Amino acid sequence: ILDTKSLKKHYGKGENLVKAVDGVDLSIEEGKFVAIVGSSGSGKSTLLHMMGGLDRPTEGKVYIDGKDIHSMNDESLAIFRRRKVGFVFQSYNLIPVLNVWENITLPIEFDLKIVDKEFIKELMKTLNIYDKKSALPNQLSGGQQQRVAIARALATRPAIILADEPTGNLDSKTSLEVVNLLKQSVRKYHQTLVMITHDEKLAQMADRIVRIEDGKIKVGESC
Amino acid sequence: ILDTKSLKKHYGKGENLVKAVDGVDLSIEEGKFVAIVGSSGSGKSTLLHMMGGLDRPTEGKVYIDGKDIHSMNDESLAIFRRRKVGFVFQSYNLIPVLNVWENITLPIEFDLKIVDKEFIKELMKTLNIYDKKSALPNQLSGGQQQRVAIARALATRPAIILADEPTGNLDSKTSLEVVNLLKQSVRKYHQTLVMITHDEKLAQMADRIVRIEDGKIKVGESC
Ligand SMILES: Nc1ncnc2c1ncn2[C@@H]1O[C@H](COP(=O)(O)OP(=O)(O)OP(=O)(O)O)[C@@H](O)[C@H]1O
Ligand SMILES: Nc1ncnc2c1ncn2[C@@H]1O[C@H](COP(=O)(O)OP(=O)(O)OP(=O)(O)O)[C@@H](O)[C@H]1O
Ligand SMILES: [Mg+2]
Ligand SMILES: [Mg+2]
């Protein structure tokens, strides 16, 4: 369902050149849960952002459902992405002036879809944030904000969920609950999940682990 | 060196009342490395912010070096805190328009002290961020931003280091290097370190572990 071909992202020039992603070929099958691991600064977030159409590559292609997403103009890409992809950001990106419920349902409202209140309520209860539904982001703990970001990505029941370290600020019990929720959701709604994580135990829960180093997939691992 | 007495932080009223911290007595000895663990939302950050004088308690006292810090007015507390405490925030709080070097040396410049360039350089090299010294925060990976926040807290060689989940966005190898750096720094400069972490393995590296649940210290653990 998602393919990258010789994907590259370079910043700067000359001696300031940073090869954040340096030629990545990745093929993700529909319905699979793939974990991406690698040391800090190895290019994981950059790769995920290009895969989700949030960032344009320097070179190379990304295909979602066979479509070359980076040949679309910004507007068509934005619409395509909103319908296909749910993104959990490493720094959450919650809207400070909206409360938890509004933050979670915003992507749905955007597309003028009807909010399935029961589904959202269930999601929030599983993530243990329902009692905070009227709170503002700055009234939440770090881990609570992270869970709001996760709920928002799942709220539109997207075909593809891209999660950038969704458990970085959670204790191990809550982290396990989150990854289990993601796995169940993927089975139930036939979604595809790509999750960046630093936690080897959580990575082992995936169908497959992709290891990144210096902007490249580590050779010797399955592709 | 740091004591809390019946420390409380309550938000809201009536049925909206949240007892974030609900009566904490904690005594931290100078030169020790104390880990604070507890589930997401249990009150850890709130407790650390009151201990560092960044937030005023609803009730109770915090003593640093025998001084009741919350009886000081805002201005004196700000000066006292800047000289005594280095804080690593859960969400880093880097200044977007300043580069890495400027972000790290800002607290020193603030107090009109001379910047010990060699010391800062050493710190950055150990944290593997020296080659990013001219970069802006938005040009860094999540884990790189976290390491800049750590360097900034250590730059003033404060008596007390309060670190709120300093390794949440770091792979296990880098996390170990960070905690080892913190431990070495504490031994070398006779500092005191209180670190919130979700990682049980890292918590085991401390001299003592304090467990928090529902805003209280869990009974049955040493105090
Ligand atoms: N300004 C506020 N108004 C209302 N409630 C608040 C406010 N700030 C924090 N809280 C609540 O206080 C509780 C404790 O928050 P705190 O940030 O201390 O948790 P934590 O242990 O650090 O969690 P995490 O591990 O997720 O970072 C949470 O339930 C949070 O929603
Ligand atoms: N706008 C930018 N300009 C210059 N360099 C950048 C920019 N954005 C990212 N980089 C660099 O690209 C590299 C990869 O960054 P990326 O955020 O993908 O790492 P990561 O694997 O997600 O790390 P972490 O685990 O710390 O989140 C880093 O060295 C970073 O400094
Ligand atoms: Mg990242
Ligand atoms: Mg916290």
PDB file of N, CA, C and O in Angstrom, chain B residues 1-4 48-54 61-70 72 77 80-81 83-85 159-160 162:
ATOM      1  N   ILE B   1      19.587  18.773  50.965  1.00  0.00           N
ATOM      2  CA  ILE B   1      19.696  20.048  50.231  1.00  0.00           C
ATOM      3  C   ILE B   1      18.324  20.509  49.743  1.00  0.00           C
ATOM      4  O   ILE B   1      18.082  21.689  49.523  1.00  0.00           O
ATOM      5  N   LEU B   2      17.405  19.560  49.544  1.00  0.00           N
ATOM      6  CA  LEU B   2      16.062  19.919  49.073  1.00  0.00           C
ATOM      7  C   LEU B   2      15.024  19.149  49.889  1.00  0.00           C
ATOM      8  O   LEU B   2      15.082  17.931  49.980  1.00  0.00           O
ATOM      9  N   ASP B   3      14.073  19.877  50.467  1.00  0.00           N
ATOM     10  CA  ASP B   3      13.017  19.254  51.274  1.00  0.00           C
ATOM     11  C   ASP B   3      11.641  19.754  50.860  1.00  0.00           C
ATOM     12  O   ASP B   3      11.472  20.941  50.600  1.00  0.00           O
ATOM     13  N   THR B   4      10.671  18.832  50.830  1.00  0.00           N
ATOM     14  CA  THR B   4       9.293  19.291  50.644  1.00  0.00           C
ATOM     15  C   THR B   4       8.494  18.835  51.867  1.00  0.00           C
ATOM     16  O   THR B   4       8.758  17.774  52.433  1.00  0.00           O
ATOM     17  N   LEU B  48       8.000  18.185  40.351  1.00  0.00           N
ATOM     18  CA  LEU B  48       9.326  18.702  40.007  1.00  0.00           C
ATOM     19  C   LEU B  48       9.306  20.218  39.812  1.00  0.00           C
ATOM     20  O   LEU B  48      10.226  20.925  40.217  1.00  0.00           O
ATOM     21  N   HIS B  49       8.253  20.736  39.188  1.00  0.00           N
ATOM     22  CA  HIS B  49       8.158  22.179  38.955  1.00  0.00           C
ATOM     23  C   HIS B  49       8.065  22.951  40.266  1.00  0.00           C
ATOM     24  O   HIS B  49       8.638  24.033  40.396  1.00  0.00           O
ATOM     25  N   MET B  50       7.356  22.386  41.257  1.00  0.00           N
ATOM     26  CA  MET B  50       7.265  23.074  42.551  1.00  0.00           C
ATOM     27  C   MET B  50       8.601  23.002  43.276  1.00  0.00           C
ATOM     28  O   MET B  50       9.028  23.964  43.913  1.00  0.00           O
ATOM     29  N   MET B  51       9.282  21.840  43.146  1.00  0.00           N
ATOM     30  CA  MET B  51      10.591  21.670  43.793  1.00  0.00           C
ATOM     31  C   MET B  51      11.602  22.665  43.223  1.00  0.00           C
ATOM     32  O   MET B  51      12.483  23.138  43.938  1.00  0.00           O
ATOM     33  N   GLY B  52      11.459  22.991  41.944  1.00  0.00           N
ATOM     34  CA  GLY B  52      12.421  23.889  41.308  1.00  0.00           C
ATOM     35  C   GLY B  52      11.982  25.342  41.368  1.00  0.00           C
ATOM     36  O   GLY B  52      12.635  26.212  40.796  1.00  0.00           O
ATOM     37  N   GLY B  53      10.860  25.614  42.044  1.00  0.00           N
ATOM     38  CA  GLY B  53      10.382  26.983  42.156  1.00  0.00           C
ATOM     39  C   GLY B  53       9.789  27.523  40.862  1.00  0.00           C
ATOM     40  O   GLY B  53       9.712  28.733  40.664  1.00  0.00           O
ATOM     41  N   LEU B  54       9.366  26.635  39.957  1.00  0.00           N
ATOM     42  CA  LEU B  54       8.783  27.083  38.683  1.00  0.00           C
ATOM     43  C   LEU B  54       7.269  27.189  38.788  1.00  0.00           C
ATOM     44  O   LEU B  54       6.607  27.683  37.893  1.00  0.00           O
ATOM     45  N   LYS B  61       5.370  23.365  51.724  1.00  0.00           N
ATOM     46  CA  LYS B  61       6.611  24.127  51.598  1.00  0.00           C
ATOM     47  C   LYS B  61       7.702  23.374  50.843  1.00  0.00           C
ATOM     48  O   LYS B  61       7.726  22.150  50.822  1.00  0.00           O
ATOM     49  N   VAL B  62       8.589  24.161  50.239  1.00  0.00           N
ATOM     50  CA  VAL B  62       9.783  23.607  49.604  1.00  0.00           C
ATOM     51  C   VAL B  62      10.988  24.364  50.150  1.00  0.00           C
ATOM     52  O   VAL B  62      11.023  25.594  50.116  1.00  0.00           O
ATOM     53  N   TYR B  63      11.970  23.622  50.693  1.00  0.00           N
ATOM     54  CA  TYR B  63      13.180  24.267  51.234  1.00  0.00           C
ATOM     55  C   TYR B  63      14.374  23.870  50.385  1.00  0.00           C
ATOM     56  O   TYR B  63      14.615  22.684  50.151  1.00  0.00           O
ATOM     57  N   ILE B  64      15.110  24.850  49.884  1.00  0.00           N
ATOM     58  CA  ILE B  64      16.372  24.567  49.199  1.00  0.00           C
ATOM     59  C   ILE B  64      17.466  25.219  50.023  1.00  0.00           C
ATOM     60  O   ILE B  64      17.418  26.433  50.281  1.00  0.00           O
ATOM     61  N   ASP B  65      18.444  24.395  50.485  1.00  0.00           N
ATOM     62  CA  ASP B  65      19.507  24.938  51.340  1.00  0.00           C
ATOM     63  C   ASP B  65      18.904  25.610  52.565  1.00  0.00           C
ATOM     64  O   ASP B  65      19.386  26.657  53.007  1.00  0.00           O
ATOM     65  N   GLY B  66      17.808  25.036  53.071  1.00  0.00           N
ATOM     66  CA  GLY B  66      17.202  25.590  54.264  1.00  0.00           C
ATOM     67  C   GLY B  66      16.288  26.793  54.028  1.00  0.00           C
ATOM     68  O   GLY B  66      15.607  27.239  54.944  1.00  0.00           O
ATOM     69  N   LYS B  67      16.263  27.323  52.791  1.00  0.00           N
ATOM     70  CA  LYS B  67      15.424  28.511  52.533  1.00  0.00           C
ATOM     71  C   LYS B  67      14.026  28.089  52.032  1.00  0.00           C
ATOM     72  O   LYS B  67      13.911  27.271  51.127  1.00  0.00           O
ATOM     73  N   ASP B  68      12.999  28.710  52.587  1.00  0.00           N
ATOM     74  CA  ASP B  68      11.617  28.449  52.182  1.00  0.00           C
ATOM     75  C   ASP B  68      11.377  29.212  50.869  1.00  0.00           C
ATOM     76  O   ASP B  68      11.028  30.398  50.875  1.00  0.00           O
ATOM     77  N   ILE B  69      11.550  28.528  49.730  1.00  0.00           N
ATOM     78  CA  ILE B  69      11.587  29.262  48.453  1.00  0.00           C
ATOM     79  C   ILE B  69      10.245  29.880  48.064  1.00  0.00           C
ATOM     80  O   ILE B  69      10.198  30.852  47.314  1.00  0.00           O
ATOM     81  N   HIS B  70       9.142  29.317  48.574  1.00  0.00           N
ATOM     82  CA  HIS B  70       7.859  29.873  48.139  1.00  0.00           C
ATOM     83  C   HIS B  70       7.402  31.027  49.025  1.00  0.00           C
ATOM     84  O   HIS B  70       6.324  31.573  48.829  1.00  0.00           O
ATOM     85  N   MET B  72       9.486  33.532  49.093  1.00  0.00           N
ATOM     86  CA  MET B  72      10.163  34.628  48.376  1.00  0.00           C
ATOM     87  C   MET B  72       9.195  35.239  47.375  1.00  0.00           C
ATOM     88  O   MET B  72       8.300  34.568  46.878  1.00  0.00           O
ATOM     89  N   LEU B  77      12.832  34.816  43.869  1.00  0.00           N
ATOM     90  CA  LEU B  77      12.787  33.387  43.575  1.00  0.00           C
ATOM     91  C   LEU B  77      13.439  33.114  42.229  1.00  0.00           C
ATOM     92  O   LEU B  77      14.210  32.170  42.087  1.00  0.00           O
ATOM     93  N   PHE B  80      17.209  33.368  42.671  1.00  0.00           N
ATOM     94  CA  PHE B  80      17.676  32.227  43.473  1.00  0.00           C
ATOM     95  C   PHE B  80      17.675  30.943  42.626  1.00  0.00           C
ATOM     96  O   PHE B  80      18.646  30.187  42.612  1.00  0.00           O
ATOM     97  N   ARG B  81      16.571  30.760  41.880  1.00  0.00           N
ATOM     98  CA  ARG B  81      16.430  29.551  41.068  1.00  0.00           C
ATOM     99  C   ARG B  81      17.500  29.492  39.986  1.00  0.00           C
ATOM    100  O   ARG B  81      18.121  28.464  39.753  1.00  0.00           O
ATOM    101  N   ARG B  83      20.383  30.584  39.953  1.00  0.00           N
ATOM    102  CA  ARG B  83      21.734  30.302  40.446  1.00  0.00           C
ATOM    103  C   ARG B  83      21.874  28.896  40.999  1.00  0.00           C
ATOM    104  O   ARG B  83      22.960  28.349  41.038  1.00  0.00           O
ATOM    105  N   LYS B  84      20.746  28.326  41.436  1.00  0.00           N
ATOM    106  CA  LYS B  84      20.809  27.048  42.141  1.00  0.00           C
ATOM    107  C   LYS B  84      20.392  25.841  41.298  1.00  0.00           C
ATOM    108  O   LYS B  84      20.866  24.729  41.513  1.00  0.00           O
ATOM    109  N   VAL B  85      19.440  26.082  40.364  1.00  0.00           N
ATOM    110  CA  VAL B  85      18.748  24.969  39.717  1.00  0.00           C
ATOM    111  C   VAL B  85      18.932  24.944  38.199  1.00  0.00           C
ATOM    112  O   VAL B  85      18.844  25.983  37.534  1.00  0.00           O
ATOM    113  N   ALA B 159      23.783  23.705  41.428  1.00  0.00           N
ATOM    114  CA  ALA B 159      23.862  22.797  42.574  1.00  0.00           C
ATOM    115  C   ALA B 159      22.854  21.658  42.420  1.00  0.00           C
ATOM    116  O   ALA B 159      23.113  20.526  42.797  1.00  0.00           O
ATOM    117  N   ILE B 160      21.678  21.994  41.852  1.00  0.00           N
ATOM    118  CA  ILE B 160      20.613  20.992  41.732  1.00  0.00           C
ATOM    119  C   ILE B 160      20.178  20.873  40.274  1.00  0.00           C
ATOM    120  O   ILE B 160      19.901  21.870  39.614  1.00  0.00           O
ATOM    121  N   LEU B 162      17.257  19.267  37.938  1.00  0.00           N
ATOM    122  CA  LEU B 162      15.938  18.630  37.921  1.00  0.00           C
ATOM    123  C   LEU B 162      15.638  18.263  36.466  1.00  0.00           C
ATOM    124  O   LEU B 162      15.524  19.139  35.614  1.00  0.00           O
TER     125      LEU B 162
END
